[in-house]
mmCIF file of C-alpha atoms and ligand atoms in Angstrom:
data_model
loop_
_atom_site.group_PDB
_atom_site.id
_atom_site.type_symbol
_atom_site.label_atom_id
_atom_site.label_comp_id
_atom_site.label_asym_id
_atom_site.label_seq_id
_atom_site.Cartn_x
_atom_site.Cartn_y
_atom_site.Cartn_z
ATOM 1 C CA UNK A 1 0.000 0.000 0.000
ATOM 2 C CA UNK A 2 1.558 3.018 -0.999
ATOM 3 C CA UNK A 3 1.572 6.196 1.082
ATOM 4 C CA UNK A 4 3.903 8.860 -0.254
ATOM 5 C CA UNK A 5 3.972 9.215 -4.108
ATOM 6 C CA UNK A 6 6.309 11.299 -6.711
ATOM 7 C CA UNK A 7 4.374 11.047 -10.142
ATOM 8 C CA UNK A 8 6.544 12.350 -12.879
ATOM 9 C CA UNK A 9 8.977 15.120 -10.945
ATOM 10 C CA UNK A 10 11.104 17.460 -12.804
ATOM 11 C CA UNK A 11 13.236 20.135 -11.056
ATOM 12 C CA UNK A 12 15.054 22.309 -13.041
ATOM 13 C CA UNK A 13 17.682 25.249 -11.594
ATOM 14 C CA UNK A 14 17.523 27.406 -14.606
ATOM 15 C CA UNK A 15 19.094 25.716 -17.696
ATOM 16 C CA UNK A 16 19.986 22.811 -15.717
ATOM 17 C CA UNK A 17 17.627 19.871 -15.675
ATOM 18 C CA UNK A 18 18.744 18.049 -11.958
ATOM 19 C CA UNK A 19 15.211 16.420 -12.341
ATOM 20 C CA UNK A 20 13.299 14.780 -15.199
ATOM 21 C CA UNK A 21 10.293 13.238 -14.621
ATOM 22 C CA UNK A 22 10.967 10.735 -12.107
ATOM 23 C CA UNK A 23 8.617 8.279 -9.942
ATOM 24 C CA UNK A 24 8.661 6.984 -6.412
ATOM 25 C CA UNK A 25 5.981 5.301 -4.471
ATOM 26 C CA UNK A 26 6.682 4.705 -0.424
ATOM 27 C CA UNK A 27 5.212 1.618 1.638
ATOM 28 C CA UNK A 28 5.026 1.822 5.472
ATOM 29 C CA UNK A 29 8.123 -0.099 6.938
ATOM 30 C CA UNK A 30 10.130 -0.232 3.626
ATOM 31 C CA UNK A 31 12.892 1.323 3.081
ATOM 32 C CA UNK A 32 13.172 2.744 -0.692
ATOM 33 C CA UNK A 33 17.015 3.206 -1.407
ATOM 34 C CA UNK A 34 18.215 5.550 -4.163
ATOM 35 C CA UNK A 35 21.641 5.320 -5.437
ATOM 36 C CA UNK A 36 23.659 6.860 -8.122
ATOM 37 C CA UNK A 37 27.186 8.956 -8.837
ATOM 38 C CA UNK A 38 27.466 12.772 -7.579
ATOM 39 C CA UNK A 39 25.399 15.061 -9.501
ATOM 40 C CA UNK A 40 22.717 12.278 -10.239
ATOM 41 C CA UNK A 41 19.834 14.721 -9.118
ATOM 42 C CA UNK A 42 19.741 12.907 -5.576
ATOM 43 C CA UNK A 43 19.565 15.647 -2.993
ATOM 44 C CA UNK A 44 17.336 17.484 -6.071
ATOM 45 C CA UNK A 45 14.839 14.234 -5.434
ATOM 46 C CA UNK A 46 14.706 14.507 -1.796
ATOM 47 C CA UNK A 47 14.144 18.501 -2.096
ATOM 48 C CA UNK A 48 11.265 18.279 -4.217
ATOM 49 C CA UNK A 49 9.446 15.305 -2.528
ATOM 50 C CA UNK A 50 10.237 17.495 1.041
ATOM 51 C CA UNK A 51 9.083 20.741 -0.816
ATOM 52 C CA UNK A 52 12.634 22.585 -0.787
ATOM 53 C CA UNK A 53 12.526 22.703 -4.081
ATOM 54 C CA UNK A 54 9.952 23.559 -6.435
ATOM 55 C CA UNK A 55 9.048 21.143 -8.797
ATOM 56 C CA UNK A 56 8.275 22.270 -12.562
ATOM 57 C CA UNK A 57 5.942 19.163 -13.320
ATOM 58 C CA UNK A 58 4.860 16.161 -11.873
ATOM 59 C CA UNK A 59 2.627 15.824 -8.704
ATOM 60 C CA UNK A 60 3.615 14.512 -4.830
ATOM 61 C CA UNK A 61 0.974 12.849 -2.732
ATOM 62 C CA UNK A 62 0.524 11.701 0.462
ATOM 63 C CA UNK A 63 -2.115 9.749 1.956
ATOM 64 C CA UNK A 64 -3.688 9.736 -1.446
ATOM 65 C CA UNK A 65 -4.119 13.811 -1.492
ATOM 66 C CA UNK A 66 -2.476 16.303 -3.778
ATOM 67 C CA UNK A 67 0.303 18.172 -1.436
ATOM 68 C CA UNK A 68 2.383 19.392 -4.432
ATOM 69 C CA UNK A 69 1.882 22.877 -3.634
ATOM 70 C CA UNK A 70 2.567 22.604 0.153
ATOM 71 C CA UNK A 71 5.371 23.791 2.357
ATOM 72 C CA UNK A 72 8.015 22.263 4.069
ATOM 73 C CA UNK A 73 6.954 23.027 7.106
ATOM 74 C CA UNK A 74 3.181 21.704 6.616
ATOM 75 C CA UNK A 75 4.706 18.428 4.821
ATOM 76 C CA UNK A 76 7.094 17.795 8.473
ATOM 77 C CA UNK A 77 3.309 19.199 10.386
ATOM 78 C CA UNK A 78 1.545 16.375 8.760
ATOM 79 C CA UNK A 79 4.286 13.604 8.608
ATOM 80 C CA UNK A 80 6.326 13.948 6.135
ATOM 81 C CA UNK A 81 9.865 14.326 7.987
ATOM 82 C CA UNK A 82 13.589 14.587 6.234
ATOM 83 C CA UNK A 83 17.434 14.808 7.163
ATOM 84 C CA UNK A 84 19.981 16.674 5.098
ATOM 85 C CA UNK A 85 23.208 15.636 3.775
ATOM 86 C CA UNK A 86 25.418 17.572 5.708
ATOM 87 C CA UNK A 87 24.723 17.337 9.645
ATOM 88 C CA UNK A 88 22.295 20.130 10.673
ATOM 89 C CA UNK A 89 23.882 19.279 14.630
ATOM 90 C CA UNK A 90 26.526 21.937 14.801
ATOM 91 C CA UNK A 91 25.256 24.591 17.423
ATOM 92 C CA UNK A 92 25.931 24.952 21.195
ATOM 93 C CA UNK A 93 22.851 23.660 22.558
ATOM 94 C CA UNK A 94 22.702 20.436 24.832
ATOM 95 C CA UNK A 95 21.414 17.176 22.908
ATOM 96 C CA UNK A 96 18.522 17.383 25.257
ATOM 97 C CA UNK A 97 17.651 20.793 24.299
ATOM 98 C CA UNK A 98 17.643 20.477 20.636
ATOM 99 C CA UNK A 99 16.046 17.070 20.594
ATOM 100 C CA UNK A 100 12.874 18.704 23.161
ATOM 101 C CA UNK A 101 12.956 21.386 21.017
ATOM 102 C CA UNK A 102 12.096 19.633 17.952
ATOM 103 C CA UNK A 103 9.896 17.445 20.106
ATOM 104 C CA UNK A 104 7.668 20.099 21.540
ATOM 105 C CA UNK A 105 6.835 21.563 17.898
ATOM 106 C CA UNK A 106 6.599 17.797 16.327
ATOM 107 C CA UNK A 107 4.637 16.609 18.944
ATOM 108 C CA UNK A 108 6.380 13.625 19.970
ATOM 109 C CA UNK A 109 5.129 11.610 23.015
ATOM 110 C CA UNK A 110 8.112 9.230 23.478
ATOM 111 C CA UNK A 111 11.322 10.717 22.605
ATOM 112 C CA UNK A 112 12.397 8.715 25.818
ATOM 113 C CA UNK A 113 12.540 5.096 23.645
ATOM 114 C CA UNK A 114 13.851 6.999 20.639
ATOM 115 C CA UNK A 115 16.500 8.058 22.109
ATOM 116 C CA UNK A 116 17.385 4.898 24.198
ATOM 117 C CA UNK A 117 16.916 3.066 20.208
ATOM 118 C CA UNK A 118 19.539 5.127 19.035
ATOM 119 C CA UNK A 119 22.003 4.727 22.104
ATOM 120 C CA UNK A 120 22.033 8.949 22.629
ATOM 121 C CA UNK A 121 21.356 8.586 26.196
ATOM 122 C CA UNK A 122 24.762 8.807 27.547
ATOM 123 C CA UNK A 123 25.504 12.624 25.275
ATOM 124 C CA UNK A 124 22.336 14.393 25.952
ATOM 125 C CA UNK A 125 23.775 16.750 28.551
ATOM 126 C CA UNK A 126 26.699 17.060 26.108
ATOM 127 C CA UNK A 127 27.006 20.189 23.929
ATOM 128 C CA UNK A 128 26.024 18.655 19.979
ATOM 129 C CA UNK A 129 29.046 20.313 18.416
ATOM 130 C CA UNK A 130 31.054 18.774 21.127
ATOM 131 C CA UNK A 131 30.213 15.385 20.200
ATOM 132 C CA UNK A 132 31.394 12.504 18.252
ATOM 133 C CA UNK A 133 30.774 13.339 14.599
ATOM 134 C CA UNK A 134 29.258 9.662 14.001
ATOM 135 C CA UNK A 135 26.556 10.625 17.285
ATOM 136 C CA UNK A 136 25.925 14.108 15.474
ATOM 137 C CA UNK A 137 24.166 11.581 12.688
ATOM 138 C CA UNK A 138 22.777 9.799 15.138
ATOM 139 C CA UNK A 139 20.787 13.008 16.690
ATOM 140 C CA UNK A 140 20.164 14.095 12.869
ATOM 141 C CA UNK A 141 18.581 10.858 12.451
ATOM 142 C CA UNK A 142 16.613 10.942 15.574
ATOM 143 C CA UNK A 143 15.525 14.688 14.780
ATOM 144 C CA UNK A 144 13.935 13.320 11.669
ATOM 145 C CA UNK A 145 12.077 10.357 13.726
ATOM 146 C CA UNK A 146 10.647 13.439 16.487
ATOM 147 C CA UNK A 147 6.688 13.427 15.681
ATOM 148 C CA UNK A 148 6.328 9.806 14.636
ATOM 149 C CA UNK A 149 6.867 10.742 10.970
ATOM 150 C CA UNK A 150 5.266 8.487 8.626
ATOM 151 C CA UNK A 151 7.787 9.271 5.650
ATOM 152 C CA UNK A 152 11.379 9.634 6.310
ATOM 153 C CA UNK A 153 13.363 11.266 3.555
ATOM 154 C CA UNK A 154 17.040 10.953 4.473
ATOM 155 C CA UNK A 155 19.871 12.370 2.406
ATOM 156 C CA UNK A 156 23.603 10.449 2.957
ATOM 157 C CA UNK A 157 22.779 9.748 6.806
ATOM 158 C CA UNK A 158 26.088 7.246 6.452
ATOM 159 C CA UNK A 159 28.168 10.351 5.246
ATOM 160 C CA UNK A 160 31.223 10.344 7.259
ATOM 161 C CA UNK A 161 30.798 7.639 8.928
ATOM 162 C CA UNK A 162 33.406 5.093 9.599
ATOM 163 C CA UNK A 163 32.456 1.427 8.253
ATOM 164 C CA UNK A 164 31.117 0.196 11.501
ATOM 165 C CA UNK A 165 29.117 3.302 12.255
ATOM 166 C CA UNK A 166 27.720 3.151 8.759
ATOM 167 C CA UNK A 167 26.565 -0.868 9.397
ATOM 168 C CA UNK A 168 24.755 0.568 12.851
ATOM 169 C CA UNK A 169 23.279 3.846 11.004
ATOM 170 C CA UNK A 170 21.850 1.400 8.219
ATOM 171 C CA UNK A 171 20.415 -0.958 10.887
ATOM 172 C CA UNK A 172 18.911 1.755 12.958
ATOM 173 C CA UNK A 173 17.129 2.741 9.900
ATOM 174 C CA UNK A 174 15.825 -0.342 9.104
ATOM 175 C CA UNK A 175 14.387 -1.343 12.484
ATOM 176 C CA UNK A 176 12.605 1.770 12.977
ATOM 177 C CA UNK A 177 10.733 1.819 10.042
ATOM 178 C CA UNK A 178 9.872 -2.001 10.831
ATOM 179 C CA UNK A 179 9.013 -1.400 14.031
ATOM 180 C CA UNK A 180 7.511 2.428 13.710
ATOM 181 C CA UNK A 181 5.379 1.544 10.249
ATOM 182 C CA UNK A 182 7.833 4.530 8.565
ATOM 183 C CA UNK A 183 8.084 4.570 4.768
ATOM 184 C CA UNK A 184 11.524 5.436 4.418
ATOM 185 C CA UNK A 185 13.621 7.130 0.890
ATOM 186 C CA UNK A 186 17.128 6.578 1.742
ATOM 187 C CA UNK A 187 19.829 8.331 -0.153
ATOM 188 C CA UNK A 188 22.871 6.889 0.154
ATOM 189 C CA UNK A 189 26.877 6.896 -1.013
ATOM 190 C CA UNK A 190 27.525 3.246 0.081
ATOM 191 C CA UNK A 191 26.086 1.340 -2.240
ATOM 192 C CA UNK A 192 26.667 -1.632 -0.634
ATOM 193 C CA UNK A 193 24.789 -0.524 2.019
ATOM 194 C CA UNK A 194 22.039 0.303 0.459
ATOM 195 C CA UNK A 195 21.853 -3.443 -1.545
ATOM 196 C CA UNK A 196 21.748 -5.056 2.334
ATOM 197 C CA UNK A 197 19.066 -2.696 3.450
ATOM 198 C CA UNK A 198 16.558 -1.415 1.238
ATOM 199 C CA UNK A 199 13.565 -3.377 0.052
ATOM 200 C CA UNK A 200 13.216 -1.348 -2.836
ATOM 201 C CA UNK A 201 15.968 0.472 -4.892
ATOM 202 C CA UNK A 202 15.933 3.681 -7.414
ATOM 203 C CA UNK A 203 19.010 4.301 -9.458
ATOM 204 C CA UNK A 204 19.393 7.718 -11.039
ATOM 205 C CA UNK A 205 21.464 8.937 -13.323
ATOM 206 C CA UNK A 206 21.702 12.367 -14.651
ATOM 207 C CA UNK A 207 18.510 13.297 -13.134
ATOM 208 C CA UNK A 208 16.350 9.956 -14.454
ATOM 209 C CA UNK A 209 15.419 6.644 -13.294
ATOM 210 C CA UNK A 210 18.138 3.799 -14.831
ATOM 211 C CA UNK A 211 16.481 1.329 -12.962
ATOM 212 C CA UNK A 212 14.186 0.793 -10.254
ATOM 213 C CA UNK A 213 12.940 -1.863 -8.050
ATOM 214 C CA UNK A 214 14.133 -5.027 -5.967
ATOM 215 C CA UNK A 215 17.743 -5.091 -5.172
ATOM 216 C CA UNK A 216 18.344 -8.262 -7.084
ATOM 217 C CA UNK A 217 16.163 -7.162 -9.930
ATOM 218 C CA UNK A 218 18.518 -3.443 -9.807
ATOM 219 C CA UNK A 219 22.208 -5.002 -9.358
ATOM 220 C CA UNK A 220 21.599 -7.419 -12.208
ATOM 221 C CA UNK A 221 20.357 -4.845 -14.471
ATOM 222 C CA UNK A 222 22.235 -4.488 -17.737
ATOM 223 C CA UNK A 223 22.296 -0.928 -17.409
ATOM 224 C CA UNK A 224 22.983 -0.067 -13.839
ATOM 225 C CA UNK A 225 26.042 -2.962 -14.588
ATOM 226 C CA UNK A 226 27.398 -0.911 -17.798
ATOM 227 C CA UNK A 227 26.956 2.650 -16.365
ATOM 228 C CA UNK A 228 27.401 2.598 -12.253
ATOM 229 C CA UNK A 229 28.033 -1.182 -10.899
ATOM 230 C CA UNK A 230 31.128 -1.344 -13.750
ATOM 231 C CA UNK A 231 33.109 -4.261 -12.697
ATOM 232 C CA UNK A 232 32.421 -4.492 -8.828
ATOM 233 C CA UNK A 233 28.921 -5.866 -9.231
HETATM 234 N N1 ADP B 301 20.657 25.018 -5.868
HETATM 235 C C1 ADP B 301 21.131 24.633 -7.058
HETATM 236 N N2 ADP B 301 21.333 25.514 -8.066
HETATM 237 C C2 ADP B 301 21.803 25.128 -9.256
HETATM 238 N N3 ADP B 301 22.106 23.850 -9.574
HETATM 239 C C3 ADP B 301 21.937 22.929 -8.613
HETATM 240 C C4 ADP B 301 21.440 23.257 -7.313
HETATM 241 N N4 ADP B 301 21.379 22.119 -6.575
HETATM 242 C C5 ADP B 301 21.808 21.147 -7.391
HETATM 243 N N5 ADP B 301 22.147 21.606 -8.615
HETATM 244 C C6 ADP B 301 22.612 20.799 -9.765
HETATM 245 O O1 ADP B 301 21.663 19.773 -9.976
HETATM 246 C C7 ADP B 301 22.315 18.542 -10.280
HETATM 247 C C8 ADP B 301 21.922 17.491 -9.250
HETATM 248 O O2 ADP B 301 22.513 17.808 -7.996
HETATM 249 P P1 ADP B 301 22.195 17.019 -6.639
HETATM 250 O O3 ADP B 301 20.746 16.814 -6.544
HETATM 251 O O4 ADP B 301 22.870 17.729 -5.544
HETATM 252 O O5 ADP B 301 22.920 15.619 -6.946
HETATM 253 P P2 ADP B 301 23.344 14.453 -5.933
HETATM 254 O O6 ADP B 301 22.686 14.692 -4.612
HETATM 255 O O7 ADP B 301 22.890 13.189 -6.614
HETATM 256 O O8 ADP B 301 24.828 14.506 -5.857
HETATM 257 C C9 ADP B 301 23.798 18.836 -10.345
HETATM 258 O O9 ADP B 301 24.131 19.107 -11.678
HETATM 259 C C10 ADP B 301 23.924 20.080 -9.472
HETATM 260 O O10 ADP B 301 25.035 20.839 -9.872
HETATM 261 MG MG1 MG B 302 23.435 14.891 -2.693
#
């Protein structure tokens, strides 16, 4: 059952086309990776899904209903949550602050097991820019998850990350939306990663879909082979 949709999405920054006319459909407790090289139109995808980024065709929908033309902040209001690439953990507020913060305007009745999930409860006295960078992805990830979200839209959470913190992050990910009923979109660099994770799988390249669907199906794909596996799939 699908609850978040992209029918068709273009985003174009002037002359450049990031975007052309691209589909996604999200199911509660999958995670939907989407792969491909720098410059793919990745970030674009998450921006105009998360309504950053204004989209010059196709439609978004949620829940069945038309939200194209809504904001940001009414798409994270009504569910639809998101992370950015680089960490947005950087100021000189506690863990605990931030995290309540985000909590009190989300609405979030349980940030207590969230944060216990994600193994944050020994840093949230600590000052955030003070912190381990891989726990600053950890609290970017749990600021996404404040609200019960039922879409996730997470861009590189694993950037940075040292192998073993990457294998945790991808876990974490993946239980939550099991447990939680979250349709997730995962962007993501490691691309092995993303083949042991996600239930479903987008490649882009050049701002369109190469190939899309289960990760078997994707990594045997002639042309996700030929243009991004190469020889190491
Ligand atoms: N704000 C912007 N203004 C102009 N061009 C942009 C902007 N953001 C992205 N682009 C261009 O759109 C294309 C896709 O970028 P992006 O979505 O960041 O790719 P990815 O996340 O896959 O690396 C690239 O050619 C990039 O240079
Ligand atoms: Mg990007």
């Amino acid at each position: 059952m699908t609850i978040f949709e992209g029918r068709g999405l273009s985003v174009r920054y002037g002359a450049v086309k990031a975007l052309t006319n691209v589909d996604i459909a999200l199911e509660p407790g999958l995670v939907h990776g989407v792969i491909g090289p720098n410059g793919a139109g990745k970030s674009t995808f998450i921006d105009g899904l998360s309504g950053r980024a204004r989209v010059s065709s196709g439609v978004v929908t949620f829940n069945g209903e038309d939200i194209t033309a809504r904001s940001p902040r009414w798409r994270r209001r009504h569910g639809i949550a998101r992370s950015f690439q680089r960490t947005s953990v950087f100021n000189s507020m506690t863990v605990r602050h931030q995290l309540e913060m985000v909590a009190e305007r989300n609405g979030e009745s349980d940030l207590a097991s969230l944060v216990d999930t994600l193994g944050l409860a020994p840093v949230m006295d600590r000052v955030c820019s003070e912190i381990a960078y891989g726990t600053q992805r950890s609290v970017d990830l749990a600021l996404a998850l404040i609200g019960d979200p039922k879409v996730v839209l997470l861009d590189e959470p694993c950037a940075g990350l040292v192998q073993d913190e990457s294998v945790r992050m991808l876990q974490h990910v993946r239980d939550i939306c099991r447990e939680r009923e979250v349709a997730a979109l995962l962007v993501e660099h490691d691309v092995e990663g993303v083949f042991r994770t996600c239930d479903r799988i987008t490649v882009l390249n050049l701002g369109e879909v190469l190939a899309s669907g289960e990760p078997a199906e994707v990594r045997s794909n002639p042309a996700v082979v030929q243009a991004y596996l190469g020889s190491a799939a």
